[in-house]
Structure formats: structure tokens, C-alpha cells
Coordinates of C-alpha atoms in Angstrom, one line a residue:
X79 CA -37.3 78.4 -34.9
X80 CA -36.5 74.8 -36.0
X81 CA -33.4 73.3 -34.4
X82 CA -32.0 70.3 -36.3
X83 CA -28.8 68.4 -35.7
X84 CA -26.3 68.0 -38.4
X85 CA -27.1 64.3 -38.6
X86 CA -30.8 65.0 -39.2
X87 CA -29.9 67.5 -41.9
X88 CA -27.7 65.1 -43.7
X89 CA -30.4 62.4 -43.5
X90 CA -32.9 64.7 -45.0
X91 CA -30.5 65.8 -47.7
X92 CA -30.0 62.2 -48.8
X93 CA -33.7 61.9 -49.6
X94 CA -34.0 65.1 -51.7
X95 CA -35.9 64.3 -54.8
X96 CA -37.5 61.1 -53.5
X97 CA -39.4 59.8 -50.5
X98 CA -41.0 62.0 -47.8
X99 CA -39.2 65.2 -48.9
X100 CA -39.3 65.2 -52.7
X101 CA -38.5 69.0 -52.9
X102 CA -36.0 69.0 -50.1
X103 CA -36.1 70.8 -46.8
X104 CA -36.1 74.2 -48.4
X105 CA -39.7 73.7 -49.5
X106 CA -40.7 73.1 -45.9
X107 CA -39.3 76.5 -44.9
X108 CA -41.1 78.2 -47.8
X109 CA -44.4 76.8 -46.7
X110 CA -43.7 78.0 -43.1
X111 CA -43.0 81.5 -44.4
X112 CA -46.3 81.7 -46.3
X113 CA -48.2 80.7 -43.1
X114 CA -46.3 83.4 -41.1
X115 CA -47.1 86.0 -43.7
X116 CA -50.9 85.2 -43.5
X117 CA -50.6 85.3 -39.7
X118 CA -48.9 88.6 -39.9
X119 CA -51.6 90.0 -42.2
X120 CA -54.3 88.8 -39.8
X121 CA -52.4 90.2 -36.8
X122 CA -51.8 93.6 -38.5
X123 CA -55.5 93.8 -39.4
X124 CA -56.7 93.0 -35.9
X125 CA -54.2 95.4 -34.3
X126 CA -55.2 98.2 -36.7
X127 CA -58.9 97.7 -35.8
X128 CA -58.1 97.7 -32.0
X129 CA -55.8 100.7 -32.3
X130 CA -58.4 102.6 -34.4
X131 CA -61.1 101.9 -31.8
X132 CA -58.8 103.2 -29.0
X133 CA -57.9 106.3 -31.0
X134 CA -61.6 107.0 -31.7
X135 CA -62.7 106.5 -28.1
X136 CA -59.9 108.6 -26.7
X137 CA -60.4 111.3 -29.3
X138 CA -64.1 111.6 -28.3
X139 CA -63.3 111.5 -24.6
X140 CA -60.8 114.4 -25.1
X141 CA -63.7 116.6 -26.3
X142 CA -66.5 115.4 -24.1
X143 CA -64.6 116.0 -20.9
X144 CA -65.8 114.7 -17.5
X145 CA -67.6 117.5 -15.6
X146 CA -68.3 119.5 -18.8
X147 CA -67.4 123.0 -19.7
X148 CA -68.1 126.5 -18.2
X149 CA -70.9 128.3 -19.9
X150 CA -71.2 132.1 -20.2
X151 CA -71.4 132.4 -16.4
X152 CA -68.0 130.7 -15.8
X153 CA -64.7 132.4 -15.2
X154 CA -63.5 131.6 -18.7
X155 CA -66.4 130.4 -20.9
X156 CA -65.6 127.2 -22.8
X157 CA -63.0 125.9 -20.4
X158 CA -63.3 122.6 -18.5
X159 CA -65.1 123.0 -15.1
X160 CA -62.7 120.5 -13.3
X161 CA -59.5 121.9 -14.8
X162 CA -57.9 122.3 -11.3
X163 CA -58.9 118.8 -10.2
X164 CA -55.9 116.4 -9.9
X165 CA -58.1 113.5 -11.1
X166 CA -59.2 115.4 -14.1
X167 CA -55.6 116.4 -15.0
X168 CA -54.6 112.7 -14.7
X169 CA -57.5 111.9 -17.0
X170 CA -56.3 114.3 -19.7
X171 CA -52.7 113.1 -19.6
X172 CA -53.6 109.4 -19.7
X173 CA -56.2 110.1 -22.5
X174 CA -53.6 111.8 -24.6
X175 CA -51.1 109.0 -23.9
X176 CA -53.6 106.4 -25.1
X177 CA -54.4 108.4 -28.2
X178 CA -50.8 109.0 -29.2
X179 CA -49.7 105.4 -28.7
X180 CA -52.7 104.0 -30.6
X181 CA -52.2 106.4 -33.5
X182 CA -48.4 105.5 -33.4
X183 CA -49.3 101.8 -33.8
X184 CA -51.6 102.6 -36.7
X185 CA -48.9 104.7 -38.3
X186 CA -46.3 101.9 -38.1
X187 CA -48.7 99.4 -39.6
X188 CA -49.9 101.8 -42.3
X189 CA -46.3 102.5 -43.5
X190 CA -44.8 99.0 -43.0
X191 CA -45.4 96.4 -45.7
X192 CA -45.9 92.8 -44.6
X193 CA -42.6 91.6 -46.1
X194 CA -40.7 94.1 -43.9
X195 CA -42.7 93.0 -40.8
X196 CA -41.8 89.4 -41.5
X197 CA -38.1 90.3 -42.0
X198 CA -37.9 92.5 -38.9
X199 CA -39.9 91.1 -36.0
X200 CA -39.1 94.1 -34.0
X201 CA -41.4 96.2 -36.2
X202 CA -44.3 93.8 -35.7
X203 CA -43.8 93.8 -31.9
X204 CA -43.6 97.5 -31.3
X205 CA -47.2 98.2 -32.3
X206 CA -48.3 95.3 -30.2
X207 CA -46.7 96.8 -27.1
X208 CA -47.9 100.3 -28.0
X209 CA -51.5 99.0 -28.2
X210 CA -51.1 97.2 -24.8
X211 CA -49.9 100.4 -23.1
X212 CA -52.6 102.5 -24.8
X213 CA -55.2 100.1 -23.5
X214 CA -53.8 100.5 -20.0
X215 CA -53.7 104.3 -20.4
X216 CA -57.4 104.2 -21.6
X217 CA -58.4 102.3 -18.4
X218 CA -56.4 104.9 -16.3
X219 CA -58.2 107.7 -18.2
X220 CA -61.6 106.1 -17.5
X221 CA -60.7 105.5 -13.8
X222 CA -59.4 109.0 -13.2
X223 CA -62.1 110.7 -15.2
X224 CA -64.8 108.8 -13.2
X225 CA -62.9 109.6 -10.0
X226 CA -62.8 113.3 -10.8
X227 CA -66.6 113.4 -11.4
X228 CA -67.5 111.2 -8.4
X229 CA -65.1 112.8 -5.9
X230 CA -68.0 114.1 -3.7
X231 CA -69.1 110.5 -3.2
X232 CA -66.2 109.0 -1.4
X233 CA -67.5 105.4 -1.6
X234 CA -68.0 105.5 -5.4
X235 CA -64.8 107.2 -6.1
X236 CA -62.7 104.7 -4.0
X237 CA -64.6 101.8 -5.6
X238 CA -63.7 103.2 -9.1
X239 CA -60.0 103.5 -8.1
X240 CA -59.9 100.0 -6.7
X241 CA -61.5 98.4 -9.7
X242 CA -59.4 100.4 -12.1
X243 CA -56.2 99.5 -10.2
X244 CA -57.1 95.9 -10.3
X245 CA -57.1 96.0 -14.1
X246 CA -53.8 97.9 -14.0
X247 CA -52.2 95.3 -11.8
X248 CA -53.5 92.5 -14.2
X249 CA -52.2 94.4 -17.2
X250 CA -48.7 95.0 -15.6
X251 CA -48.4 91.3 -14.7
X252 CA -49.5 90.3 -18.2
X253 CA -47.1 92.7 -19.9
X254 CA -44.2 91.5 -17.6
X255 CA -44.9 87.9 -18.6
X256 CA -45.0 88.9 -22.3
X257 CA -41.7 90.9 -22.1
X258 CA -40.1 88.2 -20.0
X259 CA -41.1 85.5 -22.5
X260 CA -39.8 87.6 -25.4
X261 CA -36.5 88.1 -23.5
X262 CA -36.3 84.3 -22.9
X263 CA -36.9 83.6 -26.6
X264 CA -34.2 86.1 -27.6
X265 CA -31.7 84.7 -25.1
X266 CA -32.5 81.1 -26.2
X267 CA -33.8 80.0 -22.8
X268 CA -36.8 77.7 -22.8

């Protein structure tokens, strides 16, 4: 946002039609809006691709479950072998969260025209945060799914949890900084 003093505005208004600002300060604002619209289109496109990739990966992971399925010899053929494993259950929940949030972001972008996104910044920020949380949920799904499969090997399963947690910590710190910065902008603090 451009902050100008009343004196600066009056000075610029004197020069409307001549000099450095022949079309006035309104023209400067129109040029800024067109740049923002292009940036929004680019952001929307990039976010849609990322959200679609997350949805695709989590959809596939939901059907190719860690540990596999019981065959004819199992208690209930066709059900997941690790269904009672806590790590597996955490995998399923986090995988579904990642899928739902990424599809929600795609849905918002699909139904919202660029002009509306420009006029209501909230609508362009919601999918951004949905994608960030879905990325985090996808990492949690990977970590818990790997943990469920590698549970007999304590060293590997602990290493998986530590590495997955380190990303989660990084993501939480990054998201906190983004939200805090957004709050600062809203409140007018620099």
C-alpha cells in the first residue's frame, strides 16, 4: 500500500497533464493493479499445480496403503493388514486431511475469478494456507506410514520420526512467521 502525505498528493495534483505525471496519479494506480492481476494469475496457476500434485499423490497413497491388504487367507479379505496399528491409523487420517485441503484449494481457485481474488485478498490467501497445511499433512502421512511399516526395526522407525518431525518443526515456524507477518500488515505495524 502506498502511503502519501497530503502535501505530496497536492504537489502531484498540480502537475496533472504536464511533466512527470501527465496522466495523473490515477494512472500509476491502474498500472499497479494490472501487475497485481498478472501476479495473481501466476500465483493461482502455481498453487493449482501444487495442490493438484498433492491431491494426486495422496489419492494414490490412499489406495496403495502401507503394509498392503489381506488376501484370501486373511481375517477379512481386501482389508488393510496394519489396520489396528496406530501409525497406520495416523497415516490414513493425515493422508485424508492432505487430500481434502488440497482439493479445497483447487475448488476455491476453480470457482473464483481473478477479479474477485484481487478485490478480496482473503480468498487468495485461504488456498495458500490450505496448501501449506496439506503439505505438512502429506509429510506427516509419509512419516507415519513409513513408521507403521518399519515398526519392527526400531532404529529406522525412530529415524523416520525424527526426520519427519524436523520438517514439521520447520513448517510450523515458517507458517507462524507468515501468519505473524500477515497480522502485522493488517494491524499496520512494520
